[in-house]
Amino acid sequence: RERGKLLGDTSGVRDSVVNQLLACIDGLKDLQNILVVGMTNRPELLDPALLRPGRLEVIMEIPPPDDEGRKQIIQIHTNKMKASGILDADVCIEDLAKVCSGMTGADIAGVVRSATSFAVSRWEKDNMGISSINAYGGSDDEVKISFGELKVRSLDFHRAVKEAKESKESLIRRRSSWRKLPLIKRFARV
């Protein structure tokens, strides 16, 4: 990739940011025991100047977590649910870790949030009468008692995983189609 040729970027802002980053990295050479780590999920967009010796010269791929890692991530994100009784007994962390294969920690955190959202939506649908009573002067205790029935179930997690995978596949398809499009230089002379 040549500078200034990123998807029609003609503003020079990206080049300016890259130049500033290069100056900062080069300025660290005089310091002792400093390690600069850069991370990206789009390595194809890195400016080649960043990868020259003395800068970010070691490239390391960090794969998504394995089954055990995914299990630990799921446990971290569901601990409070389990402690408060919101996590239903039908949720098997081991099975969930398997169906989340290929997902990153951020993907898994999103799955847990999405599953919780599905559970809350289901609870609201099932308990509209109680919520309506409270809105028109009923006691808060009625809603708290009913809210105790909220459970994040296995079906919520599986729905969230399916949605996350479909979303990721859609993004991958869009990105690959972008790469197939010919780039048109803006303001090109005719």
Tab-separated table of N, CA and C in Angstrom, residues 12 18 62 69 78 86 100 123 127 129 143 162-163 178 189:
chain	number	residue	atom	x	y	z
A	12	GLY	N	-4.832	13.396	3.631
A	12	GLY	CA	-3.503	13.447	4.225
A	12	GLY	C	-3.509	13.271	5.732
A	18	VAL	N	0.365	8.673	10.764
A	18	VAL	CA	1.439	7.683	10.624
A	18	VAL	C	2.795	8.342	10.848
A	62	ILE	N	-1.886	-13.590	17.429
A	62	ILE	CA	-2.478	-14.082	18.672
A	62	ILE	C	-3.828	-14.675	18.290
A	69	GLY	N	-9.819	-21.331	27.481
A	69	GLY	CA	-9.807	-19.869	27.554
A	69	GLY	C	-11.202	-19.287	27.401
A	78	THR	N	-20.155	-14.175	33.429
A	78	THR	CA	-21.429	-14.659	33.977
A	78	THR	C	-21.401	-14.832	35.494
A	86	ILE	N	-29.621	-15.213	38.375
A	86	ILE	CA	-30.208	-14.899	37.064
A	86	ILE	C	-29.799	-15.933	36.014
A	100	CYS	N	-18.872	-21.267	20.978
A	100	CYS	CA	-18.228	-19.958	20.765
A	100	CYS	C	-16.858	-20.102	20.107
A	123	TRP	N	-38.597	-11.540	29.460
A	123	TRP	CA	-39.209	-11.262	30.767
A	123	TRP	C	-40.232	-10.134	30.641
A	127	ASN	N	-44.202	-10.387	31.411
A	127	ASN	CA	-44.637	-9.685	32.623
A	127	ASN	C	-45.181	-8.293	32.353
A	129	GLY	N	-48.161	-7.184	32.293
A	129	GLY	CA	-49.219	-6.802	33.225
A	129	GLY	C	-48.660	-6.220	34.503
A	143	VAL	N	-42.910	-5.560	41.182
A	143	VAL	CA	-41.967	-5.703	40.081
A	143	VAL	C	-40.714	-6.427	40.550
A	162	LYS	N	-25.633	-17.346	17.620
A	162	LYS	CA	-26.051	-17.387	16.211
A	162	LYS	C	-26.028	-15.987	15.611
A	163	GLU	N	-26.568	-15.027	16.340
A	163	GLU	CA	-26.606	-13.644	15.861
A	163	GLU	C	-25.192	-13.084	15.687
A	178	TRP	N	-15.410	-5.291	-0.672
A	178	TRP	CA	-14.732	-3.996	-0.804
A	178	TRP	C	-13.404	-4.180	-1.518
A	189	ARG	N	-7.511	13.703	-12.884
A	189	ARG	CA	-7.672	14.509	-14.098
A	189	ARG	C	-8.138	13.618	-15.233
